[in-house]
Short mmCIF file of C-alpha atoms in Angstrom, two decimals:
data_model
loop_
_atom_site.label_atom_id
_atom_site.label_comp_id
_atom_site.label_asym_id
_atom_site.label_seq_id
_atom_site.Cartn_x
_atom_site.Cartn_y
_atom_site.Cartn_z
CA UNK A 52 -0.02 0.05 -0.04
CA UNK A 53 2.44 2.45 1.06
CA UNK A 54 4.70 1.72 -1.93
CA UNK A 55 1.69 1.84 -4.70
CA UNK A 56 0.53 5.87 -2.77
CA UNK A 57 3.96 6.98 -2.90
CA UNK A 58 4.13 6.57 -6.62
CA UNK A 59 1.04 7.89 -6.90
CA UNK A 60 1.66 10.77 -5.08
CA UNK A 61 5.28 11.42 -7.10
CA UNK A 62 3.42 10.79 -10.52
CA UNK A 63 1.15 13.39 -9.29
CA UNK A 64 4.00 15.87 -8.03
CA UNK A 65 5.50 15.32 -11.25
CA UNK A 66 3.05 16.09 -13.58
CA UNK A 67 2.05 19.43 -11.60
CA UNK A 68 5.07 20.73 -11.77
CA UNK A 69 5.80 20.04 -15.37
CA UNK A 70 2.25 21.44 -15.97
CA UNK A 71 3.32 24.80 -13.91
CA UNK A 72 6.60 24.92 -16.40
CA UNK A 73 4.73 24.46 -19.52
CA UNK A 74 2.22 26.65 -18.29
CA UNK A 75 4.72 29.33 -17.69
CA UNK A 76 6.99 29.14 -21.04
CA UNK A 77 3.18 29.09 -22.91
CA UNK A 78 2.12 32.59 -21.24
CA UNK A 79 5.54 34.01 -19.88
CA UNK A 80 4.62 35.07 -16.65
CA UNK A 81 5.01 33.92 -13.41
CA UNK A 82 1.41 33.42 -12.22
CA UNK A 83 0.53 31.38 -14.89
CA UNK A 84 3.23 28.98 -13.03
CA UNK A 85 1.60 30.02 -9.21
CA UNK A 86 -1.97 28.96 -10.89
CA UNK A 87 -1.55 25.26 -10.90
CA UNK A 88 -0.37 25.20 -7.05
CA UNK A 89 -3.27 27.86 -6.23
CA UNK A 90 -6.52 25.79 -8.37
CA UNK A 91 -4.73 22.46 -6.26
CA UNK A 92 -4.92 24.02 -3.00
CA UNK A 93 -8.55 25.54 -3.76
CA UNK A 94 -9.66 22.09 -5.24
CA UNK A 95 -8.81 20.18 -2.70
CA UNK A 96 -10.33 22.68 -0.11
CA UNK A 97 -13.54 22.67 -1.89
CA UNK A 98 -13.54 18.70 -2.56
CA UNK A 99 -13.05 18.45 1.47
CA UNK A 100 -16.44 20.38 1.65
CA UNK A 101 -18.37 18.42 -0.44
CA UNK A 102 -17.31 14.75 0.10
CA UNK A 103 -15.72 15.27 3.68
CA UNK A 104 -19.06 14.71 5.67
CA UNK A 105 -19.51 11.17 4.02
CA UNK A 106 -15.49 10.07 4.15
CA UNK A 107 -16.33 8.45 7.60
CA UNK A 108 -19.30 6.09 6.23
CA UNK A 109 -17.98 5.81 2.88
CA UNK A 110 -15.93 1.93 2.66
CA UNK A 111 -12.10 3.05 2.62
CA UNK A 112 -10.95 0.49 0.09
CA UNK A 113 -13.49 2.03 -2.35
CA UNK A 114 -12.70 5.29 -2.06
CA UNK A 115 -9.16 5.73 -2.57
CA UNK A 116 -9.88 3.18 -5.96
CA UNK A 117 -12.15 5.83 -7.03
CA UNK A 118 -9.99 8.46 -6.38
CA UNK A 119 -7.21 6.84 -7.86
CA UNK A 120 -9.48 6.04 -10.85
CA UNK A 121 -10.71 9.56 -11.35
CA UNK A 122 -7.30 10.59 -10.93
CA UNK A 123 -5.83 8.63 -13.62
CA UNK A 124 -8.42 9.41 -15.97
CA UNK A 125 -8.16 13.01 -15.85
CA UNK A 126 -4.36 13.01 -16.36
CA UNK A 127 -4.61 10.78 -18.99
CA UNK A 128 -7.93 13.22 -20.83
CA UNK A 129 -5.72 16.00 -20.79
CA UNK A 130 -2.64 14.19 -22.44
CA UNK A 131 -4.66 13.21 -25.35
CA UNK A 132 -6.11 16.52 -25.17
CA UNK A 133 -2.45 17.85 -25.51
CA UNK A 134 -1.77 15.55 -28.40
CA UNK A 135 -4.93 16.62 -30.57
CA UNK A 136 -5.06 19.88 -30.07
CA UNK A 137 -2.87 22.96 -28.19
CA UNK A 138 -5.05 23.67 -25.40
CA UNK A 139 -5.84 26.53 -23.48
CA UNK A 140 -5.78 27.48 -19.67
CA UNK A 141 -9.25 26.55 -18.09
CA UNK A 142 -9.83 22.98 -19.48
CA UNK A 143 -6.05 22.52 -18.29
CA UNK A 144 -6.45 24.08 -14.70
CA UNK A 145 -10.08 21.97 -14.83
CA UNK A 146 -8.36 18.68 -15.41
CA UNK A 147 -5.75 19.69 -12.23
CA UNK A 148 -8.97 20.85 -10.18
CA UNK A 149 -10.57 17.23 -10.42
CA UNK A 150 -7.18 15.25 -10.09
CA UNK A 151 -6.63 17.40 -6.78
CA UNK A 152 -10.17 17.11 -5.53
CA UNK A 153 -9.82 12.86 -6.27
CA UNK A 154 -6.10 13.50 -4.47
CA UNK A 155 -7.87 15.01 -1.27
CA UNK A 156 -10.00 12.60 -0.82
CA UNK A 157 -7.04 9.83 -1.06
CA UNK A 158 -4.90 11.87 0.87
CA UNK A 159 -7.90 12.38 3.87
CA UNK A 160 -8.84 8.50 3.75
CA UNK A 161 -5.10 6.56 3.44
CA UNK A 162 -3.95 8.57 6.01
CA UNK A 163 -6.86 7.70 8.75
CA UNK A 164 -6.59 4.04 7.73
CA UNK A 165 -2.61 3.89 8.79
CA UNK A 166 -3.07 2.74 11.82
CA UNK A 167 -5.36 0.13 11.19
CA UNK A 168 -2.44 -1.91 9.00
CA UNK A 169 0.58 -1.60 11.63
CA UNK A 170 0.74 -2.63 15.18
CA UNK A 171 1.49 -0.03 17.77
CA UNK A 172 5.16 -0.47 18.03
CA UNK A 173 5.53 0.18 14.52
CA UNK A 174 3.31 3.31 14.36
CA UNK A 175 6.40 5.66 14.76
CA UNK A 176 7.86 3.58 11.66
CA UNK A 177 4.81 4.38 9.82
CA UNK A 178 4.18 6.95 10.23
CA UNK A 179 8.01 8.55 9.62
CA UNK A 180 7.89 6.41 6.39
CA UNK A 181 4.19 8.21 5.62
CA UNK A 182 4.75 11.72 6.35
CA UNK A 183 8.64 11.87 4.97
CA UNK A 184 7.33 10.02 1.63
CA UNK A 185 5.74 13.33 0.85
CA UNK A 186 8.90 15.76 1.66
CA UNK A 187 11.20 13.03 -0.33
CA UNK A 188 8.27 13.20 -3.21
CA UNK A 189 8.85 17.35 -2.90
CA UNK A 190 12.33 17.37 -3.23
CA UNK A 191 12.03 14.93 -5.90
CA UNK A 192 9.43 15.99 -8.27
CA UNK A 193 10.65 19.57 -9.93
CA UNK A 194 13.93 17.18 -11.08
CA UNK A 195 12.01 14.33 -12.29
CA UNK A 196 9.30 16.74 -13.78
CA UNK A 197 12.03 18.61 -15.54
CA UNK A 198 13.73 15.48 -16.93
CA UNK A 199 10.69 14.08 -18.36
CA UNK A 200 9.30 17.07 -19.71
CA UNK A 201 12.60 17.48 -21.61
CA UNK A 202 12.49 14.08 -22.85
CA UNK A 203 8.91 12.66 -22.86
CA UNK A 204 6.95 16.36 -23.67
CA UNK A 205 4.37 16.84 -21.45
CA UNK A 206 1.76 14.63 -22.76
CA UNK A 207 3.99 11.80 -22.16
CA UNK A 208 4.59 13.35 -18.35
CA UNK A 209 0.72 13.04 -17.84
CA UNK A 210 1.00 9.65 -19.26
CA UNK A 211 3.37 8.38 -16.79
CA UNK A 212 1.40 9.99 -14.05
CA UNK A 213 -1.76 8.10 -15.16
CA UNK A 214 0.09 4.64 -14.94
CA UNK A 215 1.27 5.46 -11.39
CA UNK A 216 -2.38 6.21 -10.43
CA UNK A 217 -3.46 3.05 -11.73
CA UNK A 218 -0.30 1.08 -10.17
CA UNK A 219 -1.86 2.46 -7.09
CA UNK A 220 -5.49 1.39 -7.09
CA UNK A 221 -4.07 -2.19 -8.21
CA UNK A 222 -1.71 -2.67 -4.99
CA UNK A 223 -5.24 -1.04 -2.99
CA UNK A 224 -7.01 -4.29 -5.07
CA UNK A 225 -4.18 -6.57 -3.60
CA UNK A 226 -3.36 -5.67 -0.11
CA UNK A 227 -6.05 -7.65 2.64
CA UNK A 228 -7.81 -5.27 4.18
CA UNK A 229 -8.33 -5.32 8.01
CA UNK A 230 -12.18 -5.09 9.48
CA UNK A 231 -13.23 -1.66 9.52
CA UNK A 232 -13.43 -0.54 13.64
CA UNK A 233 -17.40 0.47 14.90
CA UNK A 234 -18.81 3.87 14.06
CA UNK A 235 -18.89 6.19 17.16
CA UNK A 236 -21.66 7.40 19.14
CA UNK A 237 -19.66 10.24 21.24
CA UNK A 238 -16.32 11.97 20.42
CA UNK A 239 -13.66 12.71 23.75
CA UNK A 240 -15.10 16.13 23.23
CA UNK A 241 -18.20 15.49 24.02
CA UNK A 242 -19.88 15.75 20.55
CA UNK A 243 -22.43 12.96 19.47
CA UNK A 244 -22.71 11.40 15.78
CA UNK A 245 -23.96 14.81 14.22
CA UNK A 246 -25.53 14.41 10.69
CA UNK A 247 -23.41 17.80 10.56
CA UNK A 248 -19.66 17.33 8.50
CA UNK A 249 -17.47 19.24 6.17
CA UNK A 250 -14.30 20.78 6.96
CA UNK A 251 -15.89 23.37 9.53
CA UNK A 252 -17.54 20.83 12.02
CA UNK A 253 -14.19 18.68 11.71
CA UNK A 254 -12.07 21.77 12.64
CA UNK A 255 -14.76 22.64 16.14
CA UNK A 256 -14.42 19.15 17.40
CA UNK A 257 -10.93 19.37 16.81
CA UNK A 258 -10.86 23.24 18.17
CA UNK A 259 -13.14 22.15 21.57
CA UNK A 260 -10.52 19.18 22.93
CA UNK A 261 -8.24 20.51 25.08
CA UNK A 262 -5.71 17.61 23.43
CA UNK A 263 -6.17 18.63 20.17
CA UNK A 264 -6.20 22.09 19.89
CA UNK A 265 -2.70 22.93 20.22
CA UNK A 266 -2.00 19.90 18.12
CA UNK A 267 -3.89 21.75 15.60
CA UNK A 268 -2.10 25.11 15.70
CA UNK A 269 1.40 24.13 15.57
CA UNK A 270 0.79 21.71 13.05
CA UNK A 271 -0.61 23.99 10.77
CA UNK A 272 2.03 26.85 11.52
CA UNK A 273 4.62 23.80 11.14
CA UNK A 274 3.36 22.77 7.54
CA UNK A 275 2.81 26.34 6.27
CA UNK A 276 6.30 27.35 6.90
CA UNK A 277 7.49 24.28 5.44
CA UNK A 278 5.35 25.37 1.60
CA UNK A 279 6.81 28.87 2.23
CA UNK A 280 10.85 27.24 2.40
CA UNK A 281 10.06 25.07 -0.61
CA UNK A 282 9.43 27.85 -2.75
CA UNK A 283 11.52 31.01 -1.13
CA UNK A 284 14.83 28.79 -0.43
CA UNK A 285 15.28 28.06 -4.27
CA UNK A 286 14.08 31.38 -5.44
CA UNK A 287 16.65 32.83 -3.02
CA UNK A 288 19.76 30.81 -3.74
CA UNK A 289 19.24 31.18 -7.20
CA UNK A 290 19.27 35.27 -6.91
CA UNK A 291 21.72 35.55 -4.64
CA UNK A 292 24.71 32.92 -5.75
CA UNK A 293 22.99 31.51 -9.11
CA UNK A 294 22.41 27.68 -9.65
CA UNK A 295 25.63 25.98 -8.70
CA UNK A 296 25.17 26.90 -5.01
CA UNK A 297 21.75 25.84 -5.38
CA UNK A 298 22.47 22.17 -6.91
CA UNK A 299 24.46 21.72 -4.36
CA UNK A 300 22.42 22.79 -1.24
CA UNK A 301 19.78 20.80 -2.56
CA UNK A 302 21.72 17.96 -2.59
CA UNK A 303 22.90 18.50 0.69
CA UNK A 304 19.25 18.85 1.79
CA UNK A 305 18.64 15.43 0.14
CA UNK A 306 21.32 13.70 2.13
CA UNK A 307 20.00 15.37 5.60
CA UNK A 308 16.84 14.34 4.77
CA UNK A 309 17.77 10.64 4.45
CA UNK A 310 19.99 11.55 7.75
CA UNK A 311 16.43 12.50 9.14
CA UNK A 312 14.56 9.65 8.17
CA UNK A 313 16.93 7.33 9.86
CA UNK A 314 17.14 9.58 12.91
CA UNK A 315 13.57 9.16 13.16
CA UNK A 316 13.42 5.35 12.83
CA UNK A 317 15.35 5.74 15.79
CA UNK A 318 13.15 8.03 18.25
CA UNK A 319 11.51 5.94 20.48
CA UNK A 320 7.35 6.26 20.84
CA UNK A 321 7.96 7.80 24.57
CA UNK A 322 10.18 10.74 23.27
CA UNK A 323 8.21 11.65 19.54
CA UNK A 324 7.01 14.88 21.54
CA UNK A 325 10.35 15.78 22.76
CA UNK A 326 11.95 15.58 19.76
CA UNK A 327 9.09 17.35 17.92
CA UNK A 328 9.78 20.39 20.21
CA UNK A 329 13.60 19.94 19.86
CA UNK A 330 13.76 20.17 16.03
CA UNK A 331 10.93 23.21 15.63
CA UNK A 332 13.10 25.50 18.00
CA UNK A 333 16.20 24.39 15.82
CA UNK A 334 14.16 25.18 12.69
CA UNK A 335 13.11 28.21 13.69
CA UNK A 336 16.64 29.35 14.89
CA UNK A 337 18.01 28.65 11.39
CA UNK A 338 15.11 30.39 9.79
CA UNK A 339 15.40 33.66 11.82
CA UNK A 340 19.25 33.82 11.02
CA UNK A 341 18.58 33.63 7.05
CA UNK A 342 17.62 37.04 7.56
CA UNK A 343 21.14 38.01 8.35
CA UNK A 344 23.28 39.07 5.82
CA UNK A 345 26.64 37.11 7.55
CA UNK A 346 25.38 33.68 7.39
CA UNK A 347 25.13 33.89 3.22
CA UNK A 348 28.82 34.38 3.60
CA UNK A 349 29.68 31.84 5.48
CA UNK A 350 29.36 29.22 3.04
CA UNK A 351 30.20 26.24 5.77
CA UNK A 352 27.65 27.52 8.07
CA UNK A 353 24.92 28.14 5.90
CA UNK A 354 25.22 24.59 4.23
CA UNK A 355 25.42 22.98 7.06
CA UNK A 356 22.48 24.73 8.14
CA UNK A 357 20.73 24.13 4.95
CA UNK A 358 21.52 19.94 5.96
CA UNK A 359 20.02 20.84 9.41
CA UNK A 360 16.92 22.14 8.61
CA UNK A 361 16.46 19.54 5.89
CA UNK A 362 17.09 16.51 8.14
CA UNK A 363 14.51 18.11 11.02
CA UNK A 364 11.88 17.97 8.30
CA UNK A 365 11.28 14.05 8.48
CA UNK A 366 11.54 14.33 12.50
CA UNK A 367 9.16 16.77 12.75
CA UNK A 368 6.43 15.45 10.10
CA UNK A 369 7.14 12.02 11.49
CA UNK A 370 6.34 13.19 14.94
CA UNK A 371 3.32 14.90 14.48
CA UNK A 372 1.97 12.43 11.95
CA UNK A 373 2.58 9.54 14.80
CA UNK A 374 0.83 12.16 17.54
CA UNK A 375 -2.63 12.51 15.40
CA UNK A 376 -2.62 8.90 15.13
CA UNK A 377 -2.45 8.37 19.03
CA UNK A 378 -4.22 11.22 20.13
CA UNK A 379 -7.44 10.62 17.80
CA UNK A 380 -9.21 7.47 18.17
CA UNK A 381 -9.08 5.46 15.10
CA UNK A 382 -13.35 5.75 14.44
CA UNK A 383 -12.87 9.20 14.57
CA UNK A 384 -9.78 10.10 12.19
CA UNK A 385 -11.85 10.10 8.95
CA UNK A 386 -13.94 12.71 10.36
CA UNK A 387 -11.51 14.61 12.26
CA UNK A 388 -9.04 14.54 9.23
CA UNK A 389 -10.83 16.20 6.80
CA UNK A 390 -10.79 19.33 9.13
CA UNK A 391 -6.84 18.50 9.85
CA UNK A 392 -6.13 18.29 6.22
CA UNK A 393 -8.54 20.94 5.21
CA UNK A 394 -6.62 23.43 7.59
CA UNK A 395 -3.22 22.16 6.45
CA UNK A 396 -4.07 22.75 2.84
CA UNK A 397 -5.58 26.64 3.57
CA UNK A 398 -1.84 27.42 5.39
CA UNK A 399 -0.48 26.15 2.27
CA UNK A 400 -2.51 28.42 0.40
CA UNK A 401 -1.83 31.71 2.56
CA UNK A 402 1.77 30.67 3.19
CA UNK A 403 2.69 30.62 -0.53
CA UNK A 404 0.62 34.00 -1.19
CA UNK A 405 2.01 35.32 1.84
CA UNK A 406 5.93 34.34 0.83
CA UNK A 407 5.35 36.10 -3.38
CA UNK A 408 4.07 39.48 -1.12
CA UNK A 409 6.80 39.83 1.19
CA UNK A 410 9.06 38.67 -1.20
CA UNK A 411 8.03 40.90 -4.01
CA UNK A 412 5.82 43.86 -2.98
CA UNK A 413 6.38 44.71 1.00
CA UNK A 414 10.47 44.28 1.67
CA UNK A 415 11.61 45.80 -1.14
CA UNK A 416 10.58 49.24 -0.93
CA UNK A 417 10.96 49.19 2.81
CA UNK A 418 14.65 48.35 2.40
CA UNK A 419 14.79 51.00 -0.25
CA UNK A 420 14.18 53.60 2.69
CA UNK A 421 16.24 56.01 4.15
CA UNK A 422 14.85 55.71 7.82
CA UNK A 423 16.41 52.66 8.89
CA UNK A 424 19.53 52.92 10.87
CA UNK A 425 23.17 51.82 8.92
CA UNK A 426 24.07 49.21 11.31
CA UNK A 427 20.84 47.07 10.51
CA UNK A 428 21.00 47.76 6.78
CA UNK A 429 24.20 45.94 7.29
CA UNK A 430 22.95 43.51 8.83
CA UNK A 431 20.38 42.68 7.03
CA UNK A 432 22.03 43.44 3.53
CA UNK A 433 20.55 44.85 0.06
CA UNK A 434 22.07 42.54 -2.24
CA UNK A 435 19.95 40.42 -4.89
CA UNK A 436 17.99 38.17 -3.16
CA UNK A 437 18.15 39.87 0.06
CA UNK A 438 14.10 40.66 0.46
CA UNK A 439 13.71 36.94 0.25
CA UNK A 440 16.06 35.97 2.89
CA UNK A 441 14.69 38.26 4.84
CA UNK A 442 11.27 36.90 3.99
CA UNK A 443 12.44 33.75 5.30
CA UNK A 444 14.06 35.09 8.41
CA UNK A 445 10.69 36.26 9.51
CA UNK A 446 9.66 32.84 9.21
CA UNK A 447 11.36 31.48 11.81
CA UNK A 448 9.25 34.06 13.81
CA UNK A 449 6.18 32.66 12.36
CA UNK A 450 7.26 29.07 13.53
CA UNK A 451 9.06 30.11 16.98
CA UNK A 452 6.27 32.42 18.62
CA UNK A 453 3.63 29.77 18.27
CA UNK A 454 5.79 27.12 19.60
CA UNK A 455 6.57 29.60 22.39
CA UNK A 456 3.00 29.80 23.08
CA UNK A 457 2.17 26.26 23.08
CA UNK A 458 4.85 25.27 24.78
CA UNK A 459 3.70 24.12 28.08
CA UNK A 460 0.41 23.06 26.82
CA UNK A 461 2.49 20.52 24.64
CA UNK A 462 4.10 19.73 27.86
CA UNK A 463 1.23 19.07 29.63
CA UNK A 464 0.22 16.40 27.30
CA UNK A 465 3.14 14.43 27.26
CA UNK A 466 2.70 14.38 30.82
CA UNK A 467 -0.93 12.91 30.57
CA UNK A 468 0.71 10.51 27.50
CA UNK A 469 3.13 8.87 29.94
CA UNK A 470 0.61 8.27 32.78
#
């Protein structure tokens, strides 16, 4: 199951990157490239709003088969359309939106069923594979997308994506599924089995619970920060130092990420929460340092920071996924994970738009002003890429402030968990 969904996720991300690159080449506007990411997030949220209240009532195996089938059909149809005649932007975005809506149902269903396939002792390793594979796909997709688009063309990329969805569907058919848990009558937050559903109702249930609320907050902040770093770091490095430094940075990030996966596999269950707080604190400090120009010139320190930040990503994501699976009852996970992922995708959308606004529209005019003291400008710098670096530095505070406020609530939860 994990291998099939990993392959399908990789195919989806590769095709999305190739589509964004193709739209950028067709329209010569960065907004066309960004339109793919925006449409994906909006389609995911719309899908959860429409079908979220039914996901805990539908057989999960059929949901995953239907989602893989719809995704395969959309990408294959778009591939044939592009081979037959030039496509305009609206049909392309429509197909992307339908595929993203199917992916939303797939992600929520697979995440909420993960604990049924593994024992309690294996839950940490399974969570690390589930959460860590997303980061690995994000890192590999741009390179694979560019290579496949150059060799097979965009239709070839889309056909490959369609085949990966079919392989994932075949894996879903071949796996023996465990018996589903009985439907709950009440939640631990005191909510009864209400006819309401969807993202808003799930978020309300999560927010009203003392244990789930801090986890929901820190999860949404972490996901948003990571999404912003994904687009900001390459833009900063290319603008400031060129593509050669970016290639080296990505290679070190890949090594660091692999080291983080190895580390997470050795974190014991009782230390999940402690490791989450430590790695998030480390990442907040590293991001804050990106706003200072001196670290950009200290190449050894800079590359070490890139590797350390990447190593902390799978540990943080694995810890969050493990805590979700442990603290939310298994029978409630399909319903409540609708709210969890809905807020995650909202955070991603806000992070993408906010980072672009900060780096392109807010910070450049501010640093051009003459009212700043000389020592501050010397510390922040004014060279190419510095606005993006300053925006990354602000991300450190975005991560640090919620973590600081939630430090004690998370600590109390850890004490409760150990009793």
